[in-house]
Tab-separated table of C-alpha atoms in Angstrom:
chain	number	residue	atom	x	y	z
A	1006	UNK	CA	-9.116	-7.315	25.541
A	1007	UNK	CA	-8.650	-8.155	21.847
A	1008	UNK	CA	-10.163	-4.970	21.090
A	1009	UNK	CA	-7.566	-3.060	22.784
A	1010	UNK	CA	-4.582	-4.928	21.772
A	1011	UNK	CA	-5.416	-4.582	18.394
A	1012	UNK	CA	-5.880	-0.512	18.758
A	1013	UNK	CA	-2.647	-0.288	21.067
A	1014	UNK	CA	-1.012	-2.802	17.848
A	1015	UNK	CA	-2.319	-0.489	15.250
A	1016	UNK	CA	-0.938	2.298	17.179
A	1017	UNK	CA	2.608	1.427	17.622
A	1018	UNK	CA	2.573	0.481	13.535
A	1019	UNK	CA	1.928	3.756	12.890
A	1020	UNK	CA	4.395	4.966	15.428
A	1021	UNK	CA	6.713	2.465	14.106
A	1022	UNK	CA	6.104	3.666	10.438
A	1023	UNK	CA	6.295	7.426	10.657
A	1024	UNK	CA	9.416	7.334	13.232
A	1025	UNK	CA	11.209	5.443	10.468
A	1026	UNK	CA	10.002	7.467	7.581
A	1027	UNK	CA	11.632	10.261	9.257
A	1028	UNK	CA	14.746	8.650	10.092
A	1029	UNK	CA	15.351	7.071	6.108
A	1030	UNK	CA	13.893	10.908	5.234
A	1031	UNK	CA	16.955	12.356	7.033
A	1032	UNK	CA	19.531	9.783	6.887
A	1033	UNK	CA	18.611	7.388	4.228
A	1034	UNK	CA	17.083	4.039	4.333
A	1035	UNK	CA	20.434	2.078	4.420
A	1036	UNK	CA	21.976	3.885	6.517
A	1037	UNK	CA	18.802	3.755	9.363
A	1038	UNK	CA	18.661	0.165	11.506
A	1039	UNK	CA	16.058	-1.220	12.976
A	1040	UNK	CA	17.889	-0.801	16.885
A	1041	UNK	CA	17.298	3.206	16.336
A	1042	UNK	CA	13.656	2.959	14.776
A	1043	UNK	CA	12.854	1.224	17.652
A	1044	UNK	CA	14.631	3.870	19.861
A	1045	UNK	CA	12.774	6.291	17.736
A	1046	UNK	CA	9.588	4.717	18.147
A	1047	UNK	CA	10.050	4.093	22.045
A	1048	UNK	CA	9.637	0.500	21.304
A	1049	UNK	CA	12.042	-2.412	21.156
A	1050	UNK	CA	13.683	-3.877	18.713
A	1051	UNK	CA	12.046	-7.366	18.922
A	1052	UNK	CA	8.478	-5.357	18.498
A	1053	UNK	CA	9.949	-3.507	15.156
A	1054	UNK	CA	10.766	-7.348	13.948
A	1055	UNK	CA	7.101	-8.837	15.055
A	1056	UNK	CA	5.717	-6.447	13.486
A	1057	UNK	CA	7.207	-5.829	9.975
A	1058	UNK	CA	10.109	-8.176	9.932
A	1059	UNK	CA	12.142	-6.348	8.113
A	1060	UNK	CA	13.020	-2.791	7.167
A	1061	UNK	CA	11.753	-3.125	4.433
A	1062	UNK	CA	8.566	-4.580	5.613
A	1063	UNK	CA	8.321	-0.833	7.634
A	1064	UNK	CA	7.748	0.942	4.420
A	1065	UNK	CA	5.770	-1.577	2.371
A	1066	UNK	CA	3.016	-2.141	5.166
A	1067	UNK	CA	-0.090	-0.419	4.143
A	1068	UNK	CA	-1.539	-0.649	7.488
A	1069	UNK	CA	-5.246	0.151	6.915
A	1070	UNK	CA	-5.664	-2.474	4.245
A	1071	UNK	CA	-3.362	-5.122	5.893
A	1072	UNK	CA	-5.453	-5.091	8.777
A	1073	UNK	CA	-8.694	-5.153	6.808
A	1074	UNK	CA	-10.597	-8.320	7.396
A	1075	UNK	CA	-11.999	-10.392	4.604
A	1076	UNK	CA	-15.255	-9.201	5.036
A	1077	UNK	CA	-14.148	-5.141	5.424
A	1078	UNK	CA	-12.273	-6.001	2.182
A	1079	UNK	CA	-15.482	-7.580	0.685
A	1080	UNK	CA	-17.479	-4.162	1.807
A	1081	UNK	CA	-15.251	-2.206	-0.163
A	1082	UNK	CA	-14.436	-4.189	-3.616
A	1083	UNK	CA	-16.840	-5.090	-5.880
A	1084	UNK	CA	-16.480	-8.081	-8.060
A	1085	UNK	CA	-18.694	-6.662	-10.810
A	1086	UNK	CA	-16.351	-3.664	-11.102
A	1087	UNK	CA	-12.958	-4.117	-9.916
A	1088	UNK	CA	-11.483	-1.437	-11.477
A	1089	UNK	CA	-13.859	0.972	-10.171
A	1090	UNK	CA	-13.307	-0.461	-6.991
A	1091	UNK	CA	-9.725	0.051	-6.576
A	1092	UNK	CA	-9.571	3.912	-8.071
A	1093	UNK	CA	-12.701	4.605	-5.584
A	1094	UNK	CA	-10.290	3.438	-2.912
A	1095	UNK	CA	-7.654	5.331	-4.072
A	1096	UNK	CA	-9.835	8.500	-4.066
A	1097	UNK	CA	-10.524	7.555	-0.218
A	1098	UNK	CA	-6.794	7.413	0.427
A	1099	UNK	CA	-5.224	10.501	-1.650
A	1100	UNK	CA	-3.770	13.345	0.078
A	1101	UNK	CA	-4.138	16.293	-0.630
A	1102	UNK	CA	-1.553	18.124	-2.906
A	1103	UNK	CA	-0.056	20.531	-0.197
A	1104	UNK	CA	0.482	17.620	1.698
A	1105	UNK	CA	1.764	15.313	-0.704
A	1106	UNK	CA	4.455	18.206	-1.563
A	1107	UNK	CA	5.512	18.405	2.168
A	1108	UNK	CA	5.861	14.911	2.172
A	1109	UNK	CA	3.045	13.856	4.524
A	1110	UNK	CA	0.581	11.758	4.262
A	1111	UNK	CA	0.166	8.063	3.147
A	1112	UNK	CA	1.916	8.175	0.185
A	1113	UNK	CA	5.014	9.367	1.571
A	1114	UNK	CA	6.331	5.653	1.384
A	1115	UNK	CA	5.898	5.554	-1.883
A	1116	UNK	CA	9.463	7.109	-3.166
A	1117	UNK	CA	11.144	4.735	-1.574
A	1118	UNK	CA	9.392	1.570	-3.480
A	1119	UNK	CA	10.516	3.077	-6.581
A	1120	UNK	CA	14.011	4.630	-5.181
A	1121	UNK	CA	15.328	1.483	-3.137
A	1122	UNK	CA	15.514	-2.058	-4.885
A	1123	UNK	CA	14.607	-4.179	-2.042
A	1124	UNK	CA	11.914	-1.740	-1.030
A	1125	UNK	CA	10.606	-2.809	-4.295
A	1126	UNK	CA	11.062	-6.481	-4.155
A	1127	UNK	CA	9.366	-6.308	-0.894
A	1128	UNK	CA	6.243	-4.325	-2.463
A	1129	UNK	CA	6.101	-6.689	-5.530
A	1130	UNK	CA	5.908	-9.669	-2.651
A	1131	UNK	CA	2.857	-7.264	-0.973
A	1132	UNK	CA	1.156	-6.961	-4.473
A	1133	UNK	CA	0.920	-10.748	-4.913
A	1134	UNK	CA	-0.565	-11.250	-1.430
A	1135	UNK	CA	-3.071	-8.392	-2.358
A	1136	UNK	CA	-3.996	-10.139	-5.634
A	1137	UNK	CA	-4.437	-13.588	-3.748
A	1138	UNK	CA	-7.178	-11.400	-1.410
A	1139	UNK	CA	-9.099	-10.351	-3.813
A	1140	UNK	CA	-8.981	-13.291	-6.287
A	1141	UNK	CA	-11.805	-15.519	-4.677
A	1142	UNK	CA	-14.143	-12.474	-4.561
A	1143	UNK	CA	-13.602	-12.191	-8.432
A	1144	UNK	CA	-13.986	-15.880	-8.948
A	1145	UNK	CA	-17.515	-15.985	-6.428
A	1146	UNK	CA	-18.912	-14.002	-9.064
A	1147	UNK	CA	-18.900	-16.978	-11.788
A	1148	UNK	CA	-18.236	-14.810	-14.446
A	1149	UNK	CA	-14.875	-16.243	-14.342
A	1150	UNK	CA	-12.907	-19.481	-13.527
A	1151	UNK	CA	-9.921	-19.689	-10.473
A	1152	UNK	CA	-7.541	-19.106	-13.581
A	1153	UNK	CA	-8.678	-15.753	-14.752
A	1154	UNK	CA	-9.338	-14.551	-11.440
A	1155	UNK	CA	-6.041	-14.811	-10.317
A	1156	UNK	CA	-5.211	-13.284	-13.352
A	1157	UNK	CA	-7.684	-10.293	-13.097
A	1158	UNK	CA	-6.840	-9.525	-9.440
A	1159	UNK	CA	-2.394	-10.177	-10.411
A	1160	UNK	CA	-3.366	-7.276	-13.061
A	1161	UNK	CA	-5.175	-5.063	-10.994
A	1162	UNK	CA	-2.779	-5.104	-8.108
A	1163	UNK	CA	0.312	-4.485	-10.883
A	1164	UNK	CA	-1.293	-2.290	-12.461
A	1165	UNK	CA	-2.088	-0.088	-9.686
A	1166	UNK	CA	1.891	-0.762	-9.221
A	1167	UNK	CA	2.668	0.531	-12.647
A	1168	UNK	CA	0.442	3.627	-12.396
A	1169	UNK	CA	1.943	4.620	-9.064
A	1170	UNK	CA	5.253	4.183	-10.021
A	1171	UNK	CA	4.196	6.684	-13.573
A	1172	UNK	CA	2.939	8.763	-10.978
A	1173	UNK	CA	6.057	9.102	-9.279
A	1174	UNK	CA	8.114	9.638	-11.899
A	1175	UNK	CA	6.153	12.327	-13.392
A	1176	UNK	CA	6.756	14.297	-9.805
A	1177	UNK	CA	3.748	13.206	-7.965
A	1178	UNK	CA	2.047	16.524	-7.908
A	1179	UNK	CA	-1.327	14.765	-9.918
A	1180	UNK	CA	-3.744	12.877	-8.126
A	1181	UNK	CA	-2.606	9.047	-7.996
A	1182	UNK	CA	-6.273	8.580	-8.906
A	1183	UNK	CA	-6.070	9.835	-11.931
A	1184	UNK	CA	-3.147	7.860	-12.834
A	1185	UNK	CA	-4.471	4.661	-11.849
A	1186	UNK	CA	-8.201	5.263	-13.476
A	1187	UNK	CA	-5.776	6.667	-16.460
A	1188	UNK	CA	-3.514	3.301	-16.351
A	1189	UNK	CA	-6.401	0.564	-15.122
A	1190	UNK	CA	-8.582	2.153	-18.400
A	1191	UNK	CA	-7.559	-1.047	-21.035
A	1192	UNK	CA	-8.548	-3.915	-18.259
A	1193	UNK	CA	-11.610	-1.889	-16.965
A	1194	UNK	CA	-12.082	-1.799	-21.080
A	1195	UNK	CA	-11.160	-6.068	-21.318
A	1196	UNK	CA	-13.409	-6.511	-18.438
A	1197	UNK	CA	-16.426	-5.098	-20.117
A	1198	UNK	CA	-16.925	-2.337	-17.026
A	1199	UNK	CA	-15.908	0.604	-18.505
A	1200	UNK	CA	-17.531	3.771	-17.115
């Protein structure tokens, strides 16, 4: 039963997600509530706040990776190369460029982390939780104390941050994989894993 509740849960996130991408697309994101995503979504409000809690929480949810367990996660990222790690995911993820400019795809949220200031807040607050995931697989390596693992994975998941936010600026018609190999190059280069 866990199995389906979690499929029907991912479901309505998605639902949730794109209904209100299309309602900030159209009307903008302050002037959207949560009452009509929900009507939108053909789900009530009180799911919309389990959910994401906020509005803000709507755009900033990267639902593939939030869901990820810790072992998915430790599938995917390897310690000995985190940089190479992250842009590989990034390759996984990227949309293609017809789709990008039609704004579909996964990285249609990201205009709005960049665009609206508590969208951004809200990201930076995702970006620490994402560095505090991958900080004990850096530090299980033993190449490293607690310290500069934390410090590793805070500069990997800001730096991805930074590069996505050059990205955007220069009209997101690039790769984001580029950009983020292109950006992540010095720590890749501090970190002794350059490619």
């Amino acid at each position: 039963m866990s199995g389906l509740r979690e499929r029907w849960r991912l479901k309505a996130m998605r639902a949730i997600q794109e209904h209100a991408l299309d309602l900030f697309d159209e009307r903008g994101f302050d002037s959207v509530t949560i009452e009509e995503i929900a009507a939108a979504a053909e789900v009530s409000p009180s799911t919309v706040y389990r959910i994401f809690g906020t509005k803000e929480g709507i755009v900033v949810t990267d639902i593939e990776f939030d869901a990820m367990s810790p072992e998915a996660l430790a599938a995917i990222f390897d310690p000995a190369d985190p940089v190479g790690s992250l842009v590989q995911a990034v390759r996984a993820y990227e949309t293609p460029r017809e789709e990008r400019q039609a704004g579909k795809g996964p990285w249609r949220r990201v205009r709005y982390f960049f665009a609206t200031p508590s969208v951004r807040m809200a990201v930076c607050a995702t970006l620490d939780q994402a560095g505090r995931r991958i900080t004990p697989l850096i530090a299980e390596t033993g190449k490293v104390n607690e310290t500069q693992a934390r410090v590793i994975a805070n500069a990997l998941a800001f730096g991805y941050f930074a590069a996505l936010e050059q990205w955007y600026l220069n009209g997101g018609d690039q790769p984001i994989a580029a950009y983020v190999e292109d950006g992540l190059r010095p720590l890749r280069d501090v970190l002794g894993t350059s490619s």
